[in-house]
XYZ file of N, CA and C in Angstrom:
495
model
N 20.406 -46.062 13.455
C 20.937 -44.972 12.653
C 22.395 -45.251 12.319
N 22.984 -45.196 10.895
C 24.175 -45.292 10.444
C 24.811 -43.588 10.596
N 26.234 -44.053 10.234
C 27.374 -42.794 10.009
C 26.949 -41.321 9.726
N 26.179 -41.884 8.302
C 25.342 -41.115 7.641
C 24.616 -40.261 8.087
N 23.478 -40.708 8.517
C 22.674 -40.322 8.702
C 22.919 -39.251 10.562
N 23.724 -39.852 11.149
C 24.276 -38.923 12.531
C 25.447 -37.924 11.511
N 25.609 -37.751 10.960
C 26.761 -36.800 10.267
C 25.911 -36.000 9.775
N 24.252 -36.088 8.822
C 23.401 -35.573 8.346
C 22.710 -34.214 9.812
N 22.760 -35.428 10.573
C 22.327 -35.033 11.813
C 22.913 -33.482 12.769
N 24.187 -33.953 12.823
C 25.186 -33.116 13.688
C 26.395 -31.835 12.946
N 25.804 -32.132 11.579
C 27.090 -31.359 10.295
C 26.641 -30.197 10.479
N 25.337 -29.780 10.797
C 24.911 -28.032 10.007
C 25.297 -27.889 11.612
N 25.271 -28.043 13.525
C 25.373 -26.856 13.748
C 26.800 -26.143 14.526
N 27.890 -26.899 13.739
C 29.458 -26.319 13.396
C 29.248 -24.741 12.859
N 28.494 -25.140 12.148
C 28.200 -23.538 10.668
C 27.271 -22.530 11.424
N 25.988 -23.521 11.840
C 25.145 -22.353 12.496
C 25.440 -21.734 13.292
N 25.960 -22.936 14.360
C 26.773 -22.114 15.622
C 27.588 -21.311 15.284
N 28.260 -21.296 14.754
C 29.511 -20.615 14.602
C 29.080 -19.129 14.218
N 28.125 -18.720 13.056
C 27.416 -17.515 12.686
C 26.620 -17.110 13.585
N 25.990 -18.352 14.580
C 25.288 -17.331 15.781
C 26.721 -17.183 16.676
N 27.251 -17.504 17.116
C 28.159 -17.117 17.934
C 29.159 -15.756 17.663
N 29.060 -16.077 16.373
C 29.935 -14.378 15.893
C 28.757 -12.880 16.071
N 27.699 -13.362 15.677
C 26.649 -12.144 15.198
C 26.810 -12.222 16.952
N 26.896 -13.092 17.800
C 26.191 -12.388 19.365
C 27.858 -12.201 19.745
N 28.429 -12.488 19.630
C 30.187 -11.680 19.762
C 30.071 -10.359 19.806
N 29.779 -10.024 18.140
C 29.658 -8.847 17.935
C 28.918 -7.542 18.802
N 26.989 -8.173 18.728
C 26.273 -7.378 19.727
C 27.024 -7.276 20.925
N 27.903 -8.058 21.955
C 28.219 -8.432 22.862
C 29.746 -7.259 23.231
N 30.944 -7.058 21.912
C 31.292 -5.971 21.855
C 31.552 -4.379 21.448
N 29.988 -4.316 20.691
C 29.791 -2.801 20.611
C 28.805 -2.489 21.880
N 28.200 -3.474 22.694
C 27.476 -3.156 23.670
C 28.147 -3.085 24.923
N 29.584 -3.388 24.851
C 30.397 -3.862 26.219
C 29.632 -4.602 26.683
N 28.810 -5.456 26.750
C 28.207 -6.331 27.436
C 29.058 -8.311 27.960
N 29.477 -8.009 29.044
C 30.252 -9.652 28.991
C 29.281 -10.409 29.239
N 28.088 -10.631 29.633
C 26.988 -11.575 29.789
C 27.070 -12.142 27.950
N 26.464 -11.162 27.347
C 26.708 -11.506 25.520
C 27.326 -12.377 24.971
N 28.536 -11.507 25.381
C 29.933 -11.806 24.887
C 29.944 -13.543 25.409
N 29.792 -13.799 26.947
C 30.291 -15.446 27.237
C 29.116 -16.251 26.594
N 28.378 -15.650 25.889
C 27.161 -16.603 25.170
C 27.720 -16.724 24.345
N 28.214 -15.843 23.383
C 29.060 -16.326 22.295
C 29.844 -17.337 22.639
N 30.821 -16.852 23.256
C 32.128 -17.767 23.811
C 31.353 -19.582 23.872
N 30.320 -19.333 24.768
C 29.889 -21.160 25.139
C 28.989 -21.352 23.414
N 28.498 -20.819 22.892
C 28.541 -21.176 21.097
C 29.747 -21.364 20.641
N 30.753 -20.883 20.508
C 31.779 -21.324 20.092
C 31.997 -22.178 20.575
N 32.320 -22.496 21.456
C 32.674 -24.238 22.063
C 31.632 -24.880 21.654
N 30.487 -24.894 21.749
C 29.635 -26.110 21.338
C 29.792 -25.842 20.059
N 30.055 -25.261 19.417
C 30.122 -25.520 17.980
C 31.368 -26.366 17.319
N 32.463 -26.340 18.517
C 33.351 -26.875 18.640
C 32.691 -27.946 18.275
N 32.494 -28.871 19.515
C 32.041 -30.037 20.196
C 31.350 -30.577 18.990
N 30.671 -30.085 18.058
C 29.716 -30.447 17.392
C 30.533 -31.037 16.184
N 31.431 -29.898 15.765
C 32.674 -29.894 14.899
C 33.449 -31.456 15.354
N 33.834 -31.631 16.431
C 34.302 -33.132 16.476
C 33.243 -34.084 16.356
N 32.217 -33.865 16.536
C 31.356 -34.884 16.421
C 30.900 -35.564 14.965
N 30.735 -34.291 13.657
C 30.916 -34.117 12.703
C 32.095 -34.944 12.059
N 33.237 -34.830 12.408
C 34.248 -35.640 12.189
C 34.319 -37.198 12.451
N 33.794 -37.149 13.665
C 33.633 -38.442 13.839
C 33.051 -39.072 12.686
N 31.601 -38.724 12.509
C 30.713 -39.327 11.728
C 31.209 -39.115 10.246
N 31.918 -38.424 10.048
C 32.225 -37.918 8.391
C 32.772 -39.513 7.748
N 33.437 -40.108 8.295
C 34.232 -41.315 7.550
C 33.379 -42.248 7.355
N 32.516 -42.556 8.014
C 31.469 -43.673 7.685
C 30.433 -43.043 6.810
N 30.562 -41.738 7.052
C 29.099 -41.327 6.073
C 30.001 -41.536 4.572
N 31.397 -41.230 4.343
C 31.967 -41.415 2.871
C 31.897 -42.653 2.747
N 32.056 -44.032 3.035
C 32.330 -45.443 3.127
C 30.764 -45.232 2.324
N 29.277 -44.606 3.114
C 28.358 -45.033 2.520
C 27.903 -44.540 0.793
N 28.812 -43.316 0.540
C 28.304 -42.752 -0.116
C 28.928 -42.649 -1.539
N 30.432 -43.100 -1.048
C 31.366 -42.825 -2.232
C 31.311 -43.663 -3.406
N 30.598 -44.622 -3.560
C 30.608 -45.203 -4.726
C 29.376 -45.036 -5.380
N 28.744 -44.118 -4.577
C 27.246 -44.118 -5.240
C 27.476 -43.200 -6.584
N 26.261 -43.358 -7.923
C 26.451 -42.552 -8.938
C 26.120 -41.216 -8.542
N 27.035 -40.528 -9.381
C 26.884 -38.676 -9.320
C 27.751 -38.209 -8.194
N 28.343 -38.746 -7.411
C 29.008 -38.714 -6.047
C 30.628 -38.161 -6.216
N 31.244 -39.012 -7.031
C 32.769 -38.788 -6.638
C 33.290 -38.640 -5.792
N 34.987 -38.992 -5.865
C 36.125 -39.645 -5.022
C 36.453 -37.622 -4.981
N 36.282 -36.932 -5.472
C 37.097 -35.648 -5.803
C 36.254 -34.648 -4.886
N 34.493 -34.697 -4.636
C 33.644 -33.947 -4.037
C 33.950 -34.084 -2.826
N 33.700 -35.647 -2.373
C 34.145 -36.077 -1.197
C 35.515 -35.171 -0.516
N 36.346 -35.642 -1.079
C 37.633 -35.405 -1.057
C 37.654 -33.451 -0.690
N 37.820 -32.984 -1.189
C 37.616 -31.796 -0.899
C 36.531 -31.115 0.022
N 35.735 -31.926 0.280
C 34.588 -31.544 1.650
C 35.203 -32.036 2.525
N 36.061 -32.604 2.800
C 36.921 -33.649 3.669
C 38.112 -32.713 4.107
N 38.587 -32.118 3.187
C 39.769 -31.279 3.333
C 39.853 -29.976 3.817
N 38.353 -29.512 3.565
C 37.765 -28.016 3.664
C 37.065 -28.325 5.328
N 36.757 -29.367 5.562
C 35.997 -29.754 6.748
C 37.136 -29.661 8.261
N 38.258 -30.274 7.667
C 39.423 -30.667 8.731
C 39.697 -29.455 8.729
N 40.074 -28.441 7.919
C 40.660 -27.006 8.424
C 39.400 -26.254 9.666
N 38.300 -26.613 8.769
C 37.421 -25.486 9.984
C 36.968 -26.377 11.694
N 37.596 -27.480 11.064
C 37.547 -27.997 12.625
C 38.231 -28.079 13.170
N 39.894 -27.645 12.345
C 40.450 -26.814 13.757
C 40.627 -25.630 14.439
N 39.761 -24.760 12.834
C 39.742 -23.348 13.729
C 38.765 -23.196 14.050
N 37.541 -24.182 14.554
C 36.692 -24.016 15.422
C 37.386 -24.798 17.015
N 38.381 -25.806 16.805
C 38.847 -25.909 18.227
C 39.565 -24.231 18.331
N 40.324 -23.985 17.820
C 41.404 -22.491 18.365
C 40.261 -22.128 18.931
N 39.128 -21.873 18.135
C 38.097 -20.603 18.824
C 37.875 -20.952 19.820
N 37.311 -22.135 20.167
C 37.012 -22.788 21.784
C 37.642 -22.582 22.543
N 39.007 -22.770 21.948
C 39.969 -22.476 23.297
C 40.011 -20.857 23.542
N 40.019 -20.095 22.721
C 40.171 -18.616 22.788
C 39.192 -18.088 23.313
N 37.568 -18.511 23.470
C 37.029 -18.644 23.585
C 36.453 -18.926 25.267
N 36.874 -20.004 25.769
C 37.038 -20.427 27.209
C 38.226 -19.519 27.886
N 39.089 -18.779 26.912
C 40.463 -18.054 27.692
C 39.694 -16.987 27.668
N 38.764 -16.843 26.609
C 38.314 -15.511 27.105
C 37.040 -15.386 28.092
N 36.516 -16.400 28.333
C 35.561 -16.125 29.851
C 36.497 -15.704 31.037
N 37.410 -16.868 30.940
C 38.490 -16.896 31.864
C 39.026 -15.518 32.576
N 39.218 -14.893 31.006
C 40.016 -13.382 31.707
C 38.622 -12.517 31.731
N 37.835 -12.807 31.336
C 36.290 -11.829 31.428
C 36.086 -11.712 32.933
N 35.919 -12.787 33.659
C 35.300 -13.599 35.169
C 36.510 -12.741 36.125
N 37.863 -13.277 35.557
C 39.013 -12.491 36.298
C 39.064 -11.070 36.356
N 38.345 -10.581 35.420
C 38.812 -9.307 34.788
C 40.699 -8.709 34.657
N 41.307 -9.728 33.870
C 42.423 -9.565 33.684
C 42.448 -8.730 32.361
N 43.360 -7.794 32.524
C 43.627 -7.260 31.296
C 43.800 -7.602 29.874
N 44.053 -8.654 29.751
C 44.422 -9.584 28.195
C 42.775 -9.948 28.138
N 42.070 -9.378 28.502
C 40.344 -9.614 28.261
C 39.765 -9.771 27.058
N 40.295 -8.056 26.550
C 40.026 -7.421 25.451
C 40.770 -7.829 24.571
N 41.940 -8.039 24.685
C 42.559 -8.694 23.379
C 41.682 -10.239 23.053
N 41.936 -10.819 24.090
C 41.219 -12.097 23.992
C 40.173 -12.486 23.115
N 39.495 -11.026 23.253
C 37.696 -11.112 22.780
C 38.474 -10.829 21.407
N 38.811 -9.667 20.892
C 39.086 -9.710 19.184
C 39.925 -10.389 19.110
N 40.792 -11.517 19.592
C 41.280 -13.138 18.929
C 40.169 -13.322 18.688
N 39.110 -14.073 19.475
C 38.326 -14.616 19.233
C 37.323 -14.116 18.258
N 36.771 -12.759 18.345
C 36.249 -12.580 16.713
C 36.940 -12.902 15.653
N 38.185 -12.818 15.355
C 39.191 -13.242 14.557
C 38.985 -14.502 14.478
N 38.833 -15.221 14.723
C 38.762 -16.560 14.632
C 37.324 -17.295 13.981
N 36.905 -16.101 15.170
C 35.005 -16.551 14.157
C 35.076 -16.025 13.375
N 35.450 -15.100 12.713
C 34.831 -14.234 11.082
C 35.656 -15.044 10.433
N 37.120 -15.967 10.591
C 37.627 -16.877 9.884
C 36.987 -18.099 10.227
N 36.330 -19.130 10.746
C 35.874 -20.124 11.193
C 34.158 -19.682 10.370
N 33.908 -18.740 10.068
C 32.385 -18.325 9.350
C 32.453 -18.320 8.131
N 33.762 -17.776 7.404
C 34.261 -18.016 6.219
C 34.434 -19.240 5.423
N 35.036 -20.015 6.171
C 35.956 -21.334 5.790
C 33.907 -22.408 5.825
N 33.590 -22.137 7.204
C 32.303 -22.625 7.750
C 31.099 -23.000 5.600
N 31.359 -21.822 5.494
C 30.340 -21.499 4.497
C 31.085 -22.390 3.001
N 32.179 -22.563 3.056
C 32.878 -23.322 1.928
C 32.531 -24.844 1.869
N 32.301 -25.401 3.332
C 32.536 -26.087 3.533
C 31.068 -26.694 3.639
N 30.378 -26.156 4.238
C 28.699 -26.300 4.267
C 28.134 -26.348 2.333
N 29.155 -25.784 1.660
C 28.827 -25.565 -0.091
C 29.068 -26.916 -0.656
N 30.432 -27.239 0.285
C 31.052 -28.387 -0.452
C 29.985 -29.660 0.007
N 29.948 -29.920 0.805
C 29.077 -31.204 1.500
C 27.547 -31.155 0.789
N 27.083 -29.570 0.688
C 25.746 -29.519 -0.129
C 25.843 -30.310 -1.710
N 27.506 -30.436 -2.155
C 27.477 -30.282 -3.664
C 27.659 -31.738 -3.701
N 27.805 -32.763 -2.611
C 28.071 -34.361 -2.684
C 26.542 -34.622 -3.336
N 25.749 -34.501 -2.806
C 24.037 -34.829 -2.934
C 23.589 -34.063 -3.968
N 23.467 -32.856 -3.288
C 22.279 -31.787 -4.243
C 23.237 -31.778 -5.699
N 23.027 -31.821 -6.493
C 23.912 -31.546 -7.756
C 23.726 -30.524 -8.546
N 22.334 -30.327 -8.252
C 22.367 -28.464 -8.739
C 22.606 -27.489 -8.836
N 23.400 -27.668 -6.984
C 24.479 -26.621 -7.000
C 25.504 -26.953 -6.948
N 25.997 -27.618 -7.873
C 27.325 -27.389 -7.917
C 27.729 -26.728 -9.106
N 28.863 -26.424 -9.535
C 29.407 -25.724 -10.666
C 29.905 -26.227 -11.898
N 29.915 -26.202 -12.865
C 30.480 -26.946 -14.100
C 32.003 -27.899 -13.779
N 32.460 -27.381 -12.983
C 33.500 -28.031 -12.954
C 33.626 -28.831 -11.922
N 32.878 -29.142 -11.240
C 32.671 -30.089 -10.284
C 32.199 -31.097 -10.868
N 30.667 -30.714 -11.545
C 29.486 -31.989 -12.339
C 30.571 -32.431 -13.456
N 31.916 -31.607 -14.245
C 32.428 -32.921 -15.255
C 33.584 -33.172 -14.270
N 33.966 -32.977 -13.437
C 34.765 -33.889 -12.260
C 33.833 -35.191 -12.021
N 32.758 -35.461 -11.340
C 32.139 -36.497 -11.438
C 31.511 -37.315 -12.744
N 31.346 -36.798 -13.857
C 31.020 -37.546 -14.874
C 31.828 -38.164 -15.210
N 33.400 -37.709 -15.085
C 34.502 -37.847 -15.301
C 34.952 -39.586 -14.562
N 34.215 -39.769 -13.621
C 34.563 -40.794 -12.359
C 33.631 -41.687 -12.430
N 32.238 -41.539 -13.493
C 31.321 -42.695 -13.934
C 32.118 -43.349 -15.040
N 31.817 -44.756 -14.463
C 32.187 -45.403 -15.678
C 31.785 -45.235 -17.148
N 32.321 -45.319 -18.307
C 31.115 -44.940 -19.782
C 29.843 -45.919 -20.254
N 30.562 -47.143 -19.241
C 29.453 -48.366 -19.816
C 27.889 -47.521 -19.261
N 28.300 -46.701 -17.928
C 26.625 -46.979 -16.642
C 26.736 -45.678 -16.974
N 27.346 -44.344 -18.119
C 27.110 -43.595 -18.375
C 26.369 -43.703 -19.884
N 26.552 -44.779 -20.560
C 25.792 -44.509 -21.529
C 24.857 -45.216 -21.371
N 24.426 -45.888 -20.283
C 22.771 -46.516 -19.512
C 22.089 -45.416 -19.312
N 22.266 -44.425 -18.844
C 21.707 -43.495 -18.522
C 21.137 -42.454 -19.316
């Protein structure tokens, strides 16, 4: 297995995790429930974890892909850019995340704050998550992307292997 294909592999569950980890956040504090709540918390970290792993693999999967037709230097590029932000506010969350078992287990007062950082972080890390899951869809699938993306890449075919086509 190449870059590719482990990046294909390990990319969606940054995003999934991250939306299950908020939706069981949530149940977790209108229920007062901290059992919930540290399920979220260990989703957020593995979504972390997954999030670096993702990274890892992201550079070799562009090496394979970027010169291919319909592709572009600009799609790439911006799934790349949109990718590095939510992988670091999926590390913050981890860490906010593990601080907040921390003070859960302790029962220290900064508990509760802890926990809405950390929703804060996921409803921003779910946001950014979904831009970014759009952008990586729009390298391949080309259907969805938007007019101004598809003449960004037509833009980046040569005219000779555009008027082959």
């Amino acid at each position: 297995m190449n870059d590719a294909h482990w990046h294909l592999v390990v990319n969606h569950f940054p995003i999934i995790g991250t939306i299950f980890g908020l939706g069981t956040l949530i149940v977790g504090l209108v229920l007062k429930n901290n059992s919930v709540k540290n399920t979220a918390y260990i989703l957020f970290a593995v979504a972390a974890i997954f999030a670096f792993a993702s990274m890892a693999t992201g550079e070799g999967a562009e090496e394979m892909v970027e010169d291919m037709p319909n592709i572009g230097h600009q799609i790439i590029h911006e799934h790349e850019e949109l990718a590095e932000k939510l992988a670091l506010l999926l590390y913050a969350t981890a860490v906010f995340s593990l601080l907040s078992i921390y003070t859960s287990v302790k029962k220290h007062r900064f508990s509760k704050i802890a926990s809405y950082i950390t929703l804060f972080l996921g409803i921003g890390a779910t946001v950014v998550g979904t831009f970014v899951g759009t952008s990586g869809g729009e390298i391949r699938h080309t259907e969805i992307r938007d007019n101004n993306a598809k003449q960004a890449v037509e833009n980046t075919i040569p005219k000779e292997q555009a008027e082959e086509d």
